[in-house]
């Protein structure tokens, strides 16, 4: 016997009465005409009839294959709970976010990090290589993923090259897959550097932040040298977009929202980057004391959900399929690597952390390259963080994973629904229209 999945989301019904349906577990998106809707709504009765005609049985099979119908005896939440636990405590992959320096050539007012001139020493580098090698071999890791972070990681390009060379060698010798990416402000990412990252460090993708068109961006993404960061960054993207996958993050609050449509015009019309780069929008959130963002200028998640819907429609009206497709929801049984045992953030002094937002906050460390991982009170909080009871009943759970664990740990594990929940139906509607209409 079959039942309707609890993770089905009815997106909208068009003027013909056809219903667009999304399933969070499989991320399948499908349109049901009125005949298929009758099958879907009456599946319990139809399953009792073994003499269904061919069309009915075909539709039942399609609905089942895409996860819209499931076995009536399966507990869908417990299935997701099992998958999440397997992912959180798996040793098949090691994910490292490495900050080779906390120094930065920019002074962005909303940055959440305490900056300093620290850089990985030779001794720490040797200890880090030893720690990673031992971890990989002792745990039978099959994939090593590194993300270079900071500060501004490209200030320490020599360290990135040196460490990458050693990690690639270890992986090659032990049949371990190695992948790498970088988060950078883009100032130092010229073509020669991009080639070095790609050819010597196996870096395949880069995330760069742009906060508006020139005048707005330069007031927010401030170069310490007082130069034109917008011009430098966009020119660098133009020269490296064929070498590396470029992901542009657009941070938004109430001060720069007015300029974001202009930025979209610039990216799509002036630069013609619509099918060359990825973009995504994100609200500025004050998470740490170091962040100097004015809370009154920050959007709530619900407010930003409405903003996100508007921005999606601006992109859609430009007939840009690529940007919309890149934002399509993906499975997120585990919302963040910070609650996973196989993920570490490493600062220049060799200290380990769970979350990017905590890098450099030493009293939140969970060990270091000298003593190894320490299962202390801090680490236990993250590794044992459970799904909030309210989320267990929510049909968005498979694509949000209960949201940001840092925020949940700060508020007693109460769910904080992300802006994506507000804008999801609009995104799915536009995805369908761009693909099939």
Tab-separated table of C-alpha atoms in Angstrom:
chain	number	residue	atom	x	y	z
A	1	UNK	CA	0.000	0.000	0.000
A	2	UNK	CA	1.092	3.555	-0.737
A	3	UNK	CA	0.550	6.927	0.924
A	4	UNK	CA	1.293	10.510	0.028
A	5	UNK	CA	4.735	11.611	1.194
A	6	UNK	CA	4.809	13.979	4.173
A	7	UNK	CA	7.553	15.896	2.347
A	8	UNK	CA	5.374	16.869	-0.599
A	9	UNK	CA	4.971	20.626	-1.068
A	10	UNK	CA	2.122	21.874	-3.271
A	11	UNK	CA	3.652	24.836	-5.067
A	12	UNK	CA	0.706	26.297	-6.946
A	13	UNK	CA	-2.226	25.473	-9.206
A	14	UNK	CA	-2.306	27.058	-12.668
A	15	UNK	CA	-5.310	28.398	-14.540
A	16	UNK	CA	-5.896	24.990	-16.140
A	17	UNK	CA	-6.156	23.347	-12.736
A	18	UNK	CA	-2.787	21.601	-13.060
A	19	UNK	CA	-0.898	21.378	-9.765
A	20	UNK	CA	2.856	21.803	-9.398
A	21	UNK	CA	4.251	19.441	-6.754
A	22	UNK	CA	7.708	19.287	-5.135
A	23	UNK	CA	9.134	16.570	-2.903
A	24	UNK	CA	11.805	17.593	-0.412
A	25	UNK	CA	13.258	14.105	-0.002
A	26	UNK	CA	13.917	13.466	-3.701
A	27	UNK	CA	13.851	17.169	-4.782
A	28	UNK	CA	11.632	16.067	-7.683
A	29	UNK	CA	9.391	18.688	-9.276
A	30	UNK	CA	6.363	17.642	-11.302
A	31	UNK	CA	3.083	18.894	-12.716
A	32	UNK	CA	-0.118	16.922	-12.136
A	33	UNK	CA	-3.145	17.313	-14.386
A	34	UNK	CA	-6.619	16.779	-12.945
A	35	UNK	CA	-6.631	13.056	-13.760
A	36	UNK	CA	-3.309	12.518	-11.996
A	37	UNK	CA	-4.512	14.581	-9.047
A	38	UNK	CA	-7.459	12.184	-8.630
A	39	UNK	CA	-5.024	9.276	-8.507
A	40	UNK	CA	-2.801	11.132	-6.044
A	41	UNK	CA	-5.672	12.166	-3.769
A	42	UNK	CA	-7.305	8.721	-3.783
A	43	UNK	CA	-4.237	6.500	-3.717
A	44	UNK	CA	-5.467	4.441	-0.745
A	45	UNK	CA	-8.579	3.336	-2.626
A	46	UNK	CA	-6.777	2.790	-5.902
A	47	UNK	CA	-4.150	0.591	-4.285
A	48	UNK	CA	-6.909	-1.787	-3.225
A	49	UNK	CA	-7.910	-2.196	-6.851
A	50	UNK	CA	-5.507	-4.578	-8.575
A	51	UNK	CA	-7.230	-4.064	-11.922
A	52	UNK	CA	-6.245	-0.448	-12.506
A	53	UNK	CA	-5.962	0.442	-16.180
A	54	UNK	CA	-2.555	1.035	-17.741
A	55	UNK	CA	-2.684	4.826	-17.504
A	56	UNK	CA	-3.517	4.788	-13.802
A	57	UNK	CA	-0.767	2.298	-13.036
A	58	UNK	CA	1.718	4.310	-15.102
A	59	UNK	CA	0.910	7.483	-13.141
A	60	UNK	CA	1.179	5.629	-9.836
A	61	UNK	CA	4.608	4.338	-10.839
A	62	UNK	CA	5.801	7.824	-11.822
A	63	UNK	CA	4.548	9.334	-8.555
A	64	UNK	CA	6.261	6.558	-6.607
A	65	UNK	CA	9.569	6.782	-8.507
A	66	UNK	CA	9.773	10.502	-7.761
A	67	UNK	CA	8.930	10.127	-4.075
A	68	UNK	CA	5.487	11.733	-4.151
A	69	UNK	CA	4.023	8.384	-3.068
A	70	UNK	CA	5.774	6.131	-0.548
A	71	UNK	CA	5.154	2.814	1.170
A	72	UNK	CA	2.554	3.342	3.888
A	73	UNK	CA	4.677	1.512	6.468
A	74	UNK	CA	7.761	3.695	6.145
A	75	UNK	CA	8.470	6.352	8.772
A	76	UNK	CA	9.780	9.129	6.570
A	77	UNK	CA	11.240	11.186	9.402
A	78	UNK	CA	13.162	8.248	10.838
A	79	UNK	CA	14.549	7.530	7.374
A	80	UNK	CA	15.899	11.076	7.196
A	81	UNK	CA	17.124	10.845	10.786
A	82	UNK	CA	19.092	7.712	9.890
A	83	UNK	CA	20.617	9.307	6.788
A	84	UNK	CA	21.586	12.382	8.817
A	85	UNK	CA	23.307	10.284	11.476
A	86	UNK	CA	25.202	8.291	8.860
A	87	UNK	CA	26.379	11.529	7.257
A	88	UNK	CA	27.296	13.230	10.523
A	89	UNK	CA	29.454	10.413	11.833
A	90	UNK	CA	30.800	8.975	8.585
A	91	UNK	CA	34.550	8.573	8.159
A	92	UNK	CA	34.449	8.213	4.386
A	93	UNK	CA	35.157	11.912	3.838
A	94	UNK	CA	37.216	14.497	5.720
A	95	UNK	CA	36.210	18.138	5.182
A	96	UNK	CA	38.749	20.764	6.172
A	97	UNK	CA	38.288	24.528	6.159
A	98	UNK	CA	41.791	25.937	6.527
A	99	UNK	CA	42.643	29.567	7.275
A	100	UNK	CA	46.366	29.939	6.448
A	101	UNK	CA	46.211	33.512	7.752
A	102	UNK	CA	43.806	35.765	9.615
A	103	UNK	CA	45.301	38.824	7.952
A	104	UNK	CA	43.158	40.635	5.389
A	105	UNK	CA	43.638	43.410	2.843
A	106	UNK	CA	40.059	44.643	3.349
A	107	UNK	CA	38.183	46.199	6.285
A	108	UNK	CA	34.538	45.334	5.727
A	109	UNK	CA	32.394	46.756	8.562
A	110	UNK	CA	30.102	43.727	8.843
A	111	UNK	CA	32.901	41.128	8.987
A	112	UNK	CA	32.361	38.718	11.893
A	113	UNK	CA	36.050	37.852	12.415
A	114	UNK	CA	38.708	39.332	14.675
A	115	UNK	CA	41.546	40.040	12.240
A	116	UNK	CA	45.253	39.794	13.048
A	117	UNK	CA	48.522	39.178	11.229
A	118	UNK	CA	48.810	35.516	12.206
A	119	UNK	CA	50.070	33.077	9.612
A	120	UNK	CA	50.726	29.348	9.802
A	121	UNK	CA	54.287	28.767	11.020
A	122	UNK	CA	56.547	26.105	9.563
A	123	UNK	CA	56.239	24.002	12.706
A	124	UNK	CA	52.430	24.223	12.706
A	125	UNK	CA	52.387	23.370	9.014
A	126	UNK	CA	54.415	20.187	9.609
A	127	UNK	CA	52.173	19.187	12.508
A	128	UNK	CA	49.052	19.874	10.415
A	129	UNK	CA	50.301	17.674	7.565
A	130	UNK	CA	51.084	14.885	10.047
A	131	UNK	CA	47.659	15.196	11.683
A	132	UNK	CA	45.816	15.071	8.346
A	133	UNK	CA	47.841	12.114	7.078
A	134	UNK	CA	47.262	10.123	10.257
A	135	UNK	CA	43.556	10.939	10.263
A	136	UNK	CA	43.147	9.876	6.627
A	137	UNK	CA	44.919	6.557	7.074
A	138	UNK	CA	43.563	5.649	10.515
A	139	UNK	CA	39.956	6.280	9.475
A	140	UNK	CA	40.064	4.868	5.952
A	141	UNK	CA	38.991	8.177	4.416
A	142	UNK	CA	38.093	7.991	0.730
A	143	UNK	CA	37.715	11.716	-0.024
A	144	UNK	CA	39.569	14.750	1.329
A	145	UNK	CA	37.921	18.118	0.709
A	146	UNK	CA	39.708	21.364	1.540
A	147	UNK	CA	38.310	24.885	1.525
A	148	UNK	CA	40.794	27.748	1.850
A	149	UNK	CA	39.528	30.506	4.071
A	150	UNK	CA	40.686	33.451	6.144
A	151	UNK	CA	41.235	36.355	6.681
A	152	UNK	CA	42.175	36.613	3.064
A	153	UNK	CA	43.747	33.261	2.169
A	154	UNK	CA	45.544	34.499	-0.952
A	155	UNK	CA	47.797	36.649	1.227
A	156	UNK	CA	49.290	33.288	2.201
A	157	UNK	CA	49.374	31.781	-1.300
A	158	UNK	CA	52.797	30.208	-0.663
A	159	UNK	CA	51.356	28.308	2.299
A	160	UNK	CA	48.396	27.160	0.218
A	161	UNK	CA	50.761	25.869	-2.474
A	162	UNK	CA	53.017	24.108	0.011
A	163	UNK	CA	50.191	22.456	1.939
A	164	UNK	CA	48.294	21.540	-1.241
A	165	UNK	CA	51.371	19.835	-2.666
A	166	UNK	CA	51.724	17.651	0.434
A	167	UNK	CA	48.015	16.808	0.672
A	168	UNK	CA	47.756	15.930	-3.015
A	169	UNK	CA	50.800	13.686	-2.670
A	170	UNK	CA	49.334	11.886	0.354
A	171	UNK	CA	46.027	11.387	-1.442
A	172	UNK	CA	47.660	10.145	-4.641
A	173	UNK	CA	49.767	7.621	-2.719
A	174	UNK	CA	46.743	6.274	-0.837
A	175	UNK	CA	44.076	6.345	-3.580
A	176	UNK	CA	42.130	9.130	-1.852
A	177	UNK	CA	40.088	11.584	-3.932
A	178	UNK	CA	41.139	15.201	-3.368
A	179	UNK	CA	38.989	18.264	-4.074
A	180	UNK	CA	39.518	21.891	-3.165
A	181	UNK	CA	37.868	25.331	-3.286
A	182	UNK	CA	38.584	28.798	-1.927
A	183	UNK	CA	36.673	31.695	-0.357
A	184	UNK	CA	38.413	34.959	-1.240
A	185	UNK	CA	37.606	38.634	-1.602
A	186	UNK	CA	39.034	38.401	-5.138
A	187	UNK	CA	41.521	41.262	-4.876
A	188	UNK	CA	44.593	39.073	-5.419
A	189	UNK	CA	42.915	36.586	-7.742
A	190	UNK	CA	44.477	37.535	-11.060
A	191	UNK	CA	44.866	35.088	-13.941
A	192	UNK	CA	48.305	33.867	-12.884
A	193	UNK	CA	47.054	33.132	-9.367
A	194	UNK	CA	43.989	31.343	-10.731
A	195	UNK	CA	46.231	29.128	-12.869
A	196	UNK	CA	48.369	28.337	-9.830
A	197	UNK	CA	45.307	27.425	-7.771
A	198	UNK	CA	43.922	25.223	-10.535
A	199	UNK	CA	47.086	23.512	-11.733
A	200	UNK	CA	49.127	23.197	-8.545
A	201	UNK	CA	46.467	23.161	-5.815
A	202	UNK	CA	43.554	21.346	-7.509
A	203	UNK	CA	41.217	24.240	-6.667
A	204	UNK	CA	38.143	24.036	-8.891
A	205	UNK	CA	35.819	26.736	-7.538
A	206	UNK	CA	36.044	30.142	-5.924
A	207	UNK	CA	33.543	32.196	-3.923
A	208	UNK	CA	33.811	35.987	-4.159
A	209	UNK	CA	31.573	38.617	-2.572
A	210	UNK	CA	30.136	41.590	-4.464
A	211	UNK	CA	27.756	43.845	-2.532
A	212	UNK	CA	26.442	46.156	-5.241
A	213	UNK	CA	27.557	48.266	-8.157
A	214	UNK	CA	30.753	50.292	-7.865
A	215	UNK	CA	29.748	53.134	-5.540
A	216	UNK	CA	27.767	50.962	-3.144
A	217	UNK	CA	30.194	48.036	-3.148
A	218	UNK	CA	33.255	50.209	-2.490
A	219	UNK	CA	31.653	51.693	0.632
A	220	UNK	CA	31.039	48.213	2.052
A	221	UNK	CA	33.916	46.097	0.725
A	222	UNK	CA	36.636	48.511	1.750
A	223	UNK	CA	40.224	48.082	0.649
A	224	UNK	CA	42.722	49.095	3.319
A	225	UNK	CA	44.687	50.771	0.523
A	226	UNK	CA	41.542	52.797	-0.310
A	227	UNK	CA	41.499	51.518	-3.897
A	228	UNK	CA	38.539	50.639	-6.140
A	229	UNK	CA	37.794	47.112	-4.967
A	230	UNK	CA	34.808	46.749	-7.303
A	231	UNK	CA	36.867	47.355	-10.422
A	232	UNK	CA	39.687	45.073	-9.292
A	233	UNK	CA	37.344	42.222	-8.332
A	234	UNK	CA	35.130	42.339	-11.417
A	235	UNK	CA	38.111	42.591	-13.764
A	236	UNK	CA	39.689	39.597	-12.040
A	237	UNK	CA	36.467	37.594	-12.402
A	238	UNK	CA	36.413	38.389	-16.099
A	239	UNK	CA	39.930	36.999	-16.544
A	240	UNK	CA	39.517	33.841	-14.445
A	241	UNK	CA	35.920	32.761	-15.111
A	242	UNK	CA	37.020	30.242	-17.739
A	243	UNK	CA	39.621	28.725	-15.402
A	244	UNK	CA	37.629	28.323	-12.183
A	245	UNK	CA	33.967	27.992	-11.336
A	246	UNK	CA	33.069	31.416	-9.923
A	247	UNK	CA	30.347	31.777	-7.301
A	248	UNK	CA	29.370	35.353	-6.455
A	249	UNK	CA	27.891	35.860	-3.010
A	250	UNK	CA	25.798	39.008	-2.648
A	251	UNK	CA	25.422	40.098	0.980
A	252	UNK	CA	22.307	42.193	1.513
A	253	UNK	CA	20.903	44.433	4.227
A	254	UNK	CA	18.586	47.431	4.200
A	255	UNK	CA	21.405	49.772	3.192
A	256	UNK	CA	22.300	48.148	-0.132
A	257	UNK	CA	19.040	46.455	-1.153
A	258	UNK	CA	18.112	49.351	-3.437
A	259	UNK	CA	21.230	48.731	-5.538
A	260	UNK	CA	20.919	44.966	-6.005
A	261	UNK	CA	18.692	45.237	-9.135
A	262	UNK	CA	21.408	47.469	-10.616
A	263	UNK	CA	24.000	44.831	-9.775
A	264	UNK	CA	21.897	42.151	-11.468
A	265	UNK	CA	21.703	44.381	-14.563
A	266	UNK	CA	25.473	44.760	-14.449
A	267	UNK	CA	26.168	41.037	-14.125
A	268	UNK	CA	23.718	39.930	-16.810
A	269	UNK	CA	23.542	42.833	-19.275
A	270	UNK	CA	26.871	44.628	-19.031
A	271	UNK	CA	29.210	41.744	-18.196
A	272	UNK	CA	27.152	38.982	-19.855
A	273	UNK	CA	27.957	36.615	-17.009
A	274	UNK	CA	24.526	35.007	-16.933
A	275	UNK	CA	25.834	31.586	-17.977
A	276	UNK	CA	29.450	32.098	-16.885
A	277	UNK	CA	29.172	32.428	-13.088
A	278	UNK	CA	26.817	31.432	-10.278
A	279	UNK	CA	25.287	33.898	-7.843
A	280	UNK	CA	23.399	33.659	-4.602
A	281	UNK	CA	21.890	36.188	-2.229
A	282	UNK	CA	22.325	36.115	1.532
A	283	UNK	CA	21.219	38.391	4.370
A	284	UNK	CA	23.814	39.962	6.635
A	285	UNK	CA	23.449	38.508	10.126
A	286	UNK	CA	25.234	39.730	13.246
A	287	UNK	CA	26.534	36.462	14.734
A	288	UNK	CA	29.604	37.570	16.703
A	289	UNK	CA	30.772	40.531	18.782
A	290	UNK	CA	33.438	41.309	16.171
A	291	UNK	CA	30.737	42.045	13.588
A	292	UNK	CA	30.006	45.770	13.462
A	293	UNK	CA	26.787	45.424	11.466
A	294	UNK	CA	23.892	47.541	12.715
A	295	UNK	CA	21.152	45.083	13.686
A	296	UNK	CA	18.484	47.612	12.751
A	297	UNK	CA	19.773	47.448	9.163
A	298	UNK	CA	19.595	43.651	9.046
A	299	UNK	CA	16.607	41.762	7.687
A	300	UNK	CA	14.870	39.049	9.650
A	301	UNK	CA	14.756	35.704	7.873
A	302	UNK	CA	11.071	36.213	7.047
A	303	UNK	CA	11.725	39.712	5.725
A	304	UNK	CA	14.572	38.493	3.571
A	305	UNK	CA	12.365	35.691	2.254
A	306	UNK	CA	10.133	38.336	0.689
A	307	UNK	CA	13.185	40.190	-0.625
A	308	UNK	CA	14.480	36.948	-2.118
A	309	UNK	CA	11.204	36.389	-3.959
A	310	UNK	CA	11.479	39.838	-5.536
A	311	UNK	CA	15.070	39.269	-6.613
A	312	UNK	CA	14.211	35.890	-8.131
A	313	UNK	CA	11.557	37.550	-10.260
A	314	UNK	CA	13.976	40.246	-11.396
A	315	UNK	CA	16.324	37.537	-12.636
A	316	UNK	CA	13.460	35.566	-14.169
A	317	UNK	CA	12.249	38.611	-16.108
A	318	UNK	CA	15.690	38.848	-17.680
A	319	UNK	CA	15.218	35.319	-19.066
A	320	UNK	CA	18.306	34.131	-17.244
A	321	UNK	CA	17.889	30.406	-16.673
A	322	UNK	CA	21.356	29.797	-15.255
A	323	UNK	CA	21.062	31.865	-12.073
A	324	UNK	CA	17.635	30.397	-11.234
A	325	UNK	CA	18.785	26.824	-11.903
A	326	UNK	CA	21.791	27.261	-9.608
A	327	UNK	CA	19.483	28.186	-6.717
A	328	UNK	CA	17.335	25.051	-7.039
A	329	UNK	CA	16.986	23.368	-3.608
A	330	UNK	CA	19.276	20.469	-2.812
A	331	UNK	CA	18.988	17.760	-0.200
A	332	UNK	CA	20.286	18.965	3.150
A	333	UNK	CA	19.640	16.191	5.631
A	334	UNK	CA	22.553	17.722	7.535
A	335	UNK	CA	22.195	21.500	7.464
A	336	UNK	CA	25.852	22.276	8.119
A	337	UNK	CA	29.205	20.511	8.308
A	338	UNK	CA	29.743	22.108	11.738
A	339	UNK	CA	27.713	19.326	13.396
A	340	UNK	CA	29.643	16.562	11.617
A	341	UNK	CA	32.489	14.586	13.143
A	342	UNK	CA	34.356	14.532	9.837
A	343	UNK	CA	34.607	18.322	9.493
A	344	UNK	CA	37.138	20.730	11.016
A	345	UNK	CA	37.914	24.434	10.748
A	346	UNK	CA	41.610	25.162	11.341
A	347	UNK	CA	43.120	28.543	12.214
A	348	UNK	CA	46.730	29.686	11.525
A	349	UNK	CA	47.858	28.567	14.979
A	350	UNK	CA	46.611	25.047	14.327
A	351	UNK	CA	43.530	25.245	16.559
A	352	UNK	CA	40.435	23.257	15.574
A	353	UNK	CA	36.855	24.586	15.514
A	354	UNK	CA	33.456	23.332	14.433
A	355	UNK	CA	32.100	26.464	12.731
A	356	UNK	CA	33.513	29.120	10.411
A	357	UNK	CA	32.029	31.837	12.617
A	358	UNK	CA	34.194	30.689	15.527
A	359	UNK	CA	37.568	30.597	13.786
A	360	UNK	CA	40.096	32.322	16.058
A	361	UNK	CA	37.805	32.267	19.134
A	362	UNK	CA	40.174	30.106	21.167
A	363	UNK	CA	37.844	29.360	24.080
A	364	UNK	CA	35.581	27.596	21.566
A	365	UNK	CA	38.377	25.388	20.224
A	366	UNK	CA	38.004	21.586	20.077
A	367	UNK	CA	41.705	20.717	19.975
A	368	UNK	CA	44.747	21.483	17.861
A	369	UNK	CA	47.339	19.931	15.589
A	370	UNK	CA	49.643	19.227	18.545
A	371	UNK	CA	47.166	17.427	20.831
A	372	UNK	CA	44.587	16.246	18.310
A	373	UNK	CA	40.799	16.540	18.502
A	374	UNK	CA	39.447	16.921	22.034
A	375	UNK	CA	35.914	15.755	22.786
A	376	UNK	CA	35.266	18.593	25.221
A	377	UNK	CA	32.059	20.327	26.273
A	378	UNK	CA	32.174	22.551	23.192
A	379	UNK	CA	32.517	19.670	20.751
A	380	UNK	CA	29.791	17.625	22.435
A	381	UNK	CA	27.307	20.479	22.042
A	382	UNK	CA	27.747	20.395	18.285
A	383	UNK	CA	28.008	16.659	17.745
A	384	UNK	CA	24.929	15.838	19.819
A	385	UNK	CA	22.708	18.663	18.592
A	386	UNK	CA	19.390	17.040	17.742
A	387	UNK	CA	16.601	17.960	15.345
A	388	UNK	CA	14.146	20.330	17.088
A	389	UNK	CA	10.775	18.680	17.746
A	390	UNK	CA	8.954	21.255	15.608
A	391	UNK	CA	11.168	20.439	12.625
A	392	UNK	CA	10.339	16.734	12.777
A	393	UNK	CA	6.843	17.571	11.545
A	394	UNK	CA	7.868	20.078	8.856
A	395	UNK	CA	7.744	19.173	5.153
A	396	UNK	CA	10.794	21.392	4.502
A	397	UNK	CA	13.096	19.336	6.746
A	398	UNK	CA	14.915	17.392	3.967
A	399	UNK	CA	16.073	20.612	2.271
A	400	UNK	CA	16.872	22.722	5.335
A	401	UNK	CA	18.131	20.181	7.876
A	402	UNK	CA	16.722	22.315	10.729
A	403	UNK	CA	18.723	25.407	9.799
A	404	UNK	CA	21.877	27.018	11.204
A	405	UNK	CA	23.225	25.027	14.173
A	406	UNK	CA	25.142	28.051	15.508
A	407	UNK	CA	21.891	29.995	15.822
A	408	UNK	CA	20.118	27.002	17.362
A	409	UNK	CA	22.834	26.529	19.973
A	410	UNK	CA	22.427	30.170	20.936
A	411	UNK	CA	18.661	29.952	21.441
A	412	UNK	CA	18.137	26.585	23.118
A	413	UNK	CA	17.805	24.591	19.877
A	414	UNK	CA	14.671	26.369	18.778
A	415	UNK	CA	14.203	26.210	15.005
A	416	UNK	CA	15.032	29.319	13.016
A	417	UNK	CA	13.451	28.884	9.625
A	418	UNK	CA	15.651	30.316	6.911
A	419	UNK	CA	14.489	32.800	4.305
A	420	UNK	CA	14.454	29.989	1.747
A	421	UNK	CA	11.258	28.629	3.278
A	422	UNK	CA	9.467	31.859	2.389
A	423	UNK	CA	10.804	32.046	-1.162
A	424	UNK	CA	10.804	28.322	-2.017
A	425	UNK	CA	7.460	28.209	-3.813
A	426	UNK	CA	8.392	31.209	-5.940
A	427	UNK	CA	11.726	29.616	-6.858
A	428	UNK	CA	10.049	26.328	-7.809
A	429	UNK	CA	7.374	28.104	-9.830
A	430	UNK	CA	9.998	30.067	-11.776
A	431	UNK	CA	12.115	26.949	-12.269
A	432	UNK	CA	9.163	25.142	-13.819
A	433	UNK	CA	8.223	28.091	-16.018
A	434	UNK	CA	11.781	28.489	-17.281
A	435	UNK	CA	12.147	24.784	-18.005
A	436	UNK	CA	8.793	23.785	-19.421
A	437	UNK	CA	6.751	26.803	-20.475
